[in-house]
GROMACS .gro file of C-alpha atoms in nm:
model
  254
    1MET     CA    1   0.000   0.000   0.000
    2ALA     CA    2   0.139   0.341  -0.099
    3ARG     CA    3   0.240   0.568   0.186
    4ASN     CA    4   0.107   0.920   0.212
    5ILE     CA    5   0.352   1.207   0.170
    6GLN     CA    6   0.373   1.370   0.513
    7SER     CA    7   0.468   1.716   0.389
    8LEU     CA    8   0.163   1.726   0.161
    9GLU     CA    9  -0.064   1.610   0.443
   10ARG     CA   10   0.073   1.886   0.665
   11ALA     CA   11   0.028   2.147   0.391
   12ALA     CA   12  -0.332   2.034   0.336
   13ALA     CA   13  -0.400   2.051   0.711
   14MET     CA   14  -0.252   2.401   0.717
   15LEU     CA   15  -0.477   2.520   0.435
   16ARG     CA   16  -0.784   2.377   0.607
   17LEU     CA   17  -0.685   2.551   0.930
   18LEU     CA   18  -0.652   2.885   0.751
   19ALA     CA   19  -0.986   2.828   0.577
   20GLY     CA   20  -1.176   2.797   0.906
   21GLY     CA   21  -1.209   3.011   1.215
   22GLU     CA   22  -1.007   3.332   1.221
   23ARG     CA   23  -0.912   3.477   0.885
   24ARG     CA   24  -0.548   3.535   0.978
   25LEU     CA   25  -0.326   3.325   1.203
   26GLY     CA   26   0.026   3.375   1.334
   27LEU     CA   27   0.306   3.122   1.298
   28SER     CA   28   0.284   3.016   1.664
   29ASP     CA   29  -0.094   2.960   1.637
   30ILE     CA   30  -0.055   2.748   1.324
   31ALA     CA   31   0.231   2.541   1.462
   32SER     CA   32   0.052   2.483   1.793
   33SER     CA   33  -0.280   2.390   1.631
   34LEU     CA   34  -0.115   2.132   1.404
   35GLY     CA   35   0.136   2.001   1.658
   36LEU     CA   36   0.435   2.110   1.448
   37ALA     CA   37   0.767   2.269   1.534
   38LYS     CA   38   0.778   2.636   1.438
   39GLY     CA   39   1.060   2.570   1.193
   40THR     CA   40   0.865   2.299   1.017
   41ALA     CA   41   0.549   2.510   1.000
   42HIS     CA   42   0.743   2.809   0.872
   43GLY     CA   43   0.901   2.603   0.595
   44ILE     CA   44   0.564   2.478   0.473
   45LEU     CA   45   0.412   2.826   0.494
   46ARG     CA   46   0.703   2.972   0.297
   47THR     CA   47   0.654   2.715   0.020
   48LEU     CA   48   0.279   2.774   0.010
   49GLN     CA   49   0.342   3.147   0.000
   50GLN     CA   50   0.581   3.112  -0.295
   51GLU     CA   51   0.312   2.919  -0.484
   52GLY     CA   52   0.047   3.179  -0.405
   53PHE     CA   53  -0.163   2.953  -0.185
   54VAL     CA   54  -0.087   3.156   0.130
   55GLU     CA   55  -0.030   3.528   0.184
   56GLN     CA   56   0.138   3.704   0.477
   57ASP     CA   57   0.010   4.035   0.608
   58GLU     CA   58   0.305   4.274   0.619
   59ALA     CA   59   0.180   4.469   0.919
   60SER     CA   60   0.090   4.181   1.152
   61GLY     CA   61   0.299   3.899   1.007
   62ARG     CA   62  -0.007   3.675   1.016
   63TYR     CA   63  -0.099   3.433   0.739
   64GLN     CA   64  -0.416   3.391   0.534
   65LEU     CA   65  -0.527   3.200   0.225
   66GLY     CA   66  -0.386   3.331  -0.102
   67ALA     CA   67  -0.541   3.433  -0.432
   68GLU     CA   68  -0.414   3.125  -0.617
   69LEU     CA   69  -0.648   2.904  -0.415
   70LEU     CA   70  -0.941   3.124  -0.512
   71ARG     CA   71  -0.839   3.099  -0.878
   72LEU     CA   72  -0.823   2.720  -0.863
   73GLY     CA   73  -1.147   2.701  -0.668
   74THR     CA   74  -1.324   2.927  -0.914
   75THR     CA   75  -1.210   2.705  -1.200
   76TYR     CA   76  -1.383   2.413  -1.028
   77LEU     CA   77  -1.690   2.613  -0.937
   78ASP     CA   78  -1.732   2.747  -1.290
   79VAL     CA   79  -1.799   2.394  -1.412
   80HIS     CA   80  -2.022   2.311  -1.122
   81GLU     CA   81  -2.368   2.281  -1.277
   82LEU     CA   82  -2.551   2.392  -0.966
   83ARG     CA   83  -2.363   2.717  -0.943
   84ALA     CA   84  -2.389   2.781  -1.317
   85ARG     CA   85  -2.765   2.732  -1.312
   86ALA     CA   86  -2.807   2.951  -1.003
   87LEU     CA   87  -2.610   3.258  -1.115
   88VAL     CA   88  -2.897   3.459  -1.265
   89TRP     CA   89  -3.151   3.361  -0.999
   90THR     CA   90  -2.923   3.441  -0.705
   91ASP     CA   91  -2.842   3.780  -0.855
   92ASP     CA   92  -3.215   3.847  -0.882
   93LEU     CA   93  -3.269   3.737  -0.522
   94ALA     CA   94  -2.998   3.972  -0.395
   95ARG     CA   95  -3.157   4.263  -0.581
   96SER     CA   96  -3.513   4.188  -0.470
   97SER     CA   97  -3.426   4.115  -0.105
   98GLY     CA   98  -3.146   4.365  -0.061
   99GLU     CA   99  -2.947   4.098   0.125
  100SER     CA  100  -2.647   3.871   0.071
  101VAL     CA  101  -2.725   3.544  -0.106
  102TYR     CA  102  -2.547   3.213  -0.044
  103LEU     CA  103  -2.556   2.884  -0.232
  104GLY     CA  104  -2.431   2.585  -0.031
  105VAL     CA  105  -2.370   2.212  -0.076
  106LEU     CA  106  -2.288   1.929   0.163
  107HIS     CA  107  -1.913   1.884   0.207
  108GLN     CA  108  -1.705   1.721   0.482
  109HIS     CA  109  -1.973   1.723   0.753
  110GLY     CA  110  -2.070   2.083   0.686
  111VAL     CA  111  -2.202   2.328   0.428
  112LEU     CA  112  -1.958   2.450   0.164
  113VAL     CA  113  -2.048   2.791   0.022
  114VAL     CA  114  -2.006   2.758  -0.355
  115HIS     CA  115  -2.155   3.091  -0.455
  116HIS     CA  116  -2.199   3.424  -0.277
  117VAL     CA  117  -2.371   3.736  -0.407
  118PHE     CA  118  -2.294   4.053  -0.213
  119ARG     CA  119  -2.565   4.261  -0.053
  120PRO     CA  120  -2.644   4.530  -0.314
  121ASP     CA  121  -2.528   4.835  -0.120
  122ASP     CA  122  -2.201   5.017  -0.068
  123SER     CA  123  -2.103   4.841   0.254
  124ARG     CA  124  -1.768   4.664   0.285
  125GLN     CA  125  -1.815   4.287   0.246
  126VAL     CA  126  -1.594   3.977   0.233
  127LEU     CA  127  -1.636   3.710  -0.031
  128GLU     CA  128  -1.738   3.387   0.144
  129ILE     CA  129  -1.696   3.139  -0.142
  130GLY     CA  130  -1.520   2.834   0.001
  131ALA     CA  131  -1.629   2.905   0.358
  132MET     CA  132  -1.778   2.624   0.566
  133GLN     CA  133  -2.094   2.654   0.775
  134PRO     CA  134  -2.228   2.410   1.036
  135LEU     CA  135  -2.519   2.181   0.955
  136HIS     CA  136  -2.713   2.213   1.279
  137SER     CA  137  -2.741   2.589   1.329
  138THR     CA  138  -2.738   2.764   0.991
  139ALA     CA  139  -3.037   2.793   0.759
  140LEU     CA  140  -2.841   2.633   0.475
  141GLY     CA  141  -2.733   2.349   0.702
  142LYS     CA  142  -3.079   2.280   0.836
  143VAL     CA  143  -3.221   2.260   0.484
  144LEU     CA  144  -2.958   2.007   0.381
  145SER     CA  145  -3.008   1.810   0.704
  146ALA     CA  146  -3.385   1.805   0.650
  147TYR     CA  147  -3.383   1.693   0.287
  148ASP     CA  148  -3.056   1.503   0.235
  149PRO     CA  149  -3.028   1.170   0.425
  150VAL     CA  150  -2.647   1.186   0.421
  151ALA     CA  151  -2.646   1.539   0.563
  152HIS     CA  152  -2.901   1.430   0.821
  153SER     CA  153  -2.680   1.144   0.940
  154GLU     CA  154  -2.373   1.367   0.954
  155ALA     CA  155  -2.559   1.633   1.151
  156LEU     CA  156  -2.673   1.373   1.405
  157GLU     CA  157  -2.322   1.234   1.444
  158ALA     CA  158  -2.157   1.575   1.472
  159ASP     CA  159  -2.074   1.767   1.787
  160ARG     CA  160  -2.358   2.018   1.775
  161LYS     CA  161  -2.183   2.318   1.927
  162ALA     CA  162  -2.375   2.605   2.086
  163PHE     CA  163  -2.271   2.923   1.905
  164THR     CA  164  -2.524   3.142   2.086
  165GLU     CA  165  -2.780   3.086   2.360
  166ARG     CA  166  -3.038   3.031   2.083
  167THR     CA  167  -2.857   2.739   1.919
  168VAL     CA  168  -3.056   2.416   1.939
  169CYS     CA  169  -2.812   2.136   2.018
  170ASP     CA  170  -3.016   1.854   2.175
  171LEU     CA  171  -3.120   1.572   1.943
  172GLU     CA  172  -3.495   1.590   2.006
  173GLY     CA  173  -3.506   1.966   1.954
  174PHE     CA  174  -3.295   1.945   1.640
  175GLU     CA  175  -3.514   1.672   1.487
  176HIS     CA  176  -3.822   1.884   1.565
  177ILE     CA  177  -3.667   2.175   1.374
  178LEU     CA  178  -3.602   1.948   1.075
  179ASP     CA  179  -3.965   1.832   1.082
  180ILE     CA  180  -4.077   2.196   1.074
  181THR     CA  181  -3.833   2.270   0.792
  182ARG     CA  182  -3.973   1.990   0.577
  183ALA     CA  183  -4.333   2.090   0.655
  184ARG     CA  184  -4.294   2.453   0.553
  185GLY     CA  185  -4.028   2.413   0.282
  186TYR     CA  186  -3.764   2.645   0.424
  187ALA     CA  187  -3.529   2.680   0.720
  188ALA     CA  188  -3.458   2.975   0.946
  189ASP     CA  189  -3.164   3.084   1.157
  190VAL     CA  190  -3.238   3.377   1.385
  191GLU     CA  191  -2.926   3.446   1.592
  192GLU     CA  192  -2.854   3.072   1.628
  193THR     CA  193  -2.510   3.096   1.465
  194TRP     CA  194  -2.417   3.464   1.490
  195GLU     CA  195  -2.557   3.728   1.726
  196GLY     CA  196  -2.763   3.987   1.541
  197VAL     CA  197  -2.774   3.784   1.218
  198ALA     CA  198  -3.070   3.602   1.063
  199ALA     CA  199  -3.097   3.376   0.757
  200ILE     CA  200  -3.358   3.202   0.544
  201ALA     CA  201  -3.283   2.908   0.312
  202ALA     CA  202  -3.470   2.664   0.087
  203PRO     CA  203  -3.370   2.339  -0.088
  204VAL     CA  204  -3.257   2.300  -0.449
  205HIS     CA  205  -3.342   1.972  -0.627
  206ASP     CA  206  -3.207   1.813  -0.944
  207ARG     CA  207  -3.385   1.632  -1.229
  208ARG     CA  208  -3.420   1.322  -1.010
  209ARG     CA  209  -3.583   1.544  -0.747
  210MET     CA  210  -3.288   1.476  -0.519
  211PRO     CA  211  -3.163   1.758  -0.292
  212VAL     CA  212  -2.835   1.890  -0.432
  213GLY     CA  213  -2.794   2.212  -0.236
  214ALA     CA  214  -2.957   2.502  -0.060
  215VAL     CA  215  -2.993   2.870  -0.138
  216GLY     CA  216  -3.058   3.144   0.113
  217ILE     CA  217  -3.021   3.503   0.226
  218THR     CA  218  -2.839   3.632   0.531
  219GLY     CA  219  -2.860   3.973   0.696
  220ALA     CA  220  -2.919   4.172   1.010
  221VAL     CA  221  -3.208   4.057   1.226
  222GLU     CA  222  -3.373   4.399   1.213
  223ARG     CA  223  -3.387   4.380   0.833
  224LEU     CA  224  -3.500   4.018   0.794
  225CYS     CA  225  -3.750   4.024   1.080
  226ARG     CA  226  -4.056   4.234   1.153
  227ASP     CA  227  -4.231   4.223   1.492
  228GLY     CA  228  -4.016   3.928   1.592
  229GLU     CA  229  -4.102   3.718   1.285
  230LEU     CA  230  -3.922   3.661   0.956
  231ARG     CA  231  -4.069   3.879   0.683
  232PRO     CA  232  -4.301   3.661   0.469
  233GLU     CA  233  -4.204   3.839   0.147
  234LEU     CA  234  -3.839   3.741   0.203
  235ILE     CA  235  -3.937   3.380   0.273
  236ALA     CA  236  -4.136   3.375  -0.051
  237ALA     CA  237  -3.846   3.526  -0.246
  238VAL     CA  238  -3.602   3.262  -0.121
  239ARG     CA  239  -3.840   2.978  -0.197
  240ASP     CA  240  -3.910   3.118  -0.544
  241CYS     CA  241  -3.537   3.134  -0.613
  242ALA     CA  242  -3.485   2.774  -0.500
  243ARG     CA  243  -3.771   2.657  -0.721
  244ALA     CA  244  -3.633   2.847  -1.020
  245VAL     CA  245  -3.287   2.692  -0.982
  246SER     CA  246  -3.445   2.349  -0.937
  247ARG     CA  247  -3.646   2.393  -1.257
  248ASP     CA  248  -3.329   2.487  -1.445
  249LEU     CA  249  -3.173   2.166  -1.315
  250GLY     CA  250  -3.465   1.972  -1.458
  251ALA     CA  251  -3.662   1.914  -1.139
  252GLY     CA  252  -3.992   2.042  -1.278
  253ARG     CA  253  -4.244   2.219  -1.057
  254PHE     CA  254  -4.234   2.197  -0.674
   0.00000   0.00000   0.00000
């Protein structure tokens, strides 16, 4: 049996570390998190930096993912049928809702954001393509957990961490939320993952009527909610977008 190349495994682990949690990490943080000597970690980081996969902030000396990774990821995403079919509809949803739009798929026990449309205003925003979201607390994750049996199993097996005091972590409560999600056709996240942030998401199906992803909007609670409830016109807009993408994938009417 072929042996894995340790340096490549360490480099992959380093990239995953930089892709999650804080956006920038120092050498000591990276070495400590991965159980590596500082010299070893620095050598890998230097190589990744030379290839454009990692960048170092001149002011702080901290490291972050580089532009080359985004270029490679975009090459993959451009041929991803789900994203290609969703481009026009997600742009329309961002314009009609005034909020950021996310398209997510199941990946490595979480939700991988494969497309992100900025909120259509002049505010400073960060592109979230490639970011991972948890299955149990986010609107995208709940949709996938409710409709995709694999996502459901992974969500049940995962350590359902409490991000805020509103996060539902217990099994019975989580299953109840999934039942509600299936009954009404969309999922909600009102300050369950991030304080002050709400989200709405709905499932996307393919020509076999299998769930292949989820699309949703995310924004400030005061914009997405009215009198303590999610605004019905935003729920309708998200569901309409999901249906439109599903139709383009050959799913027919839902």
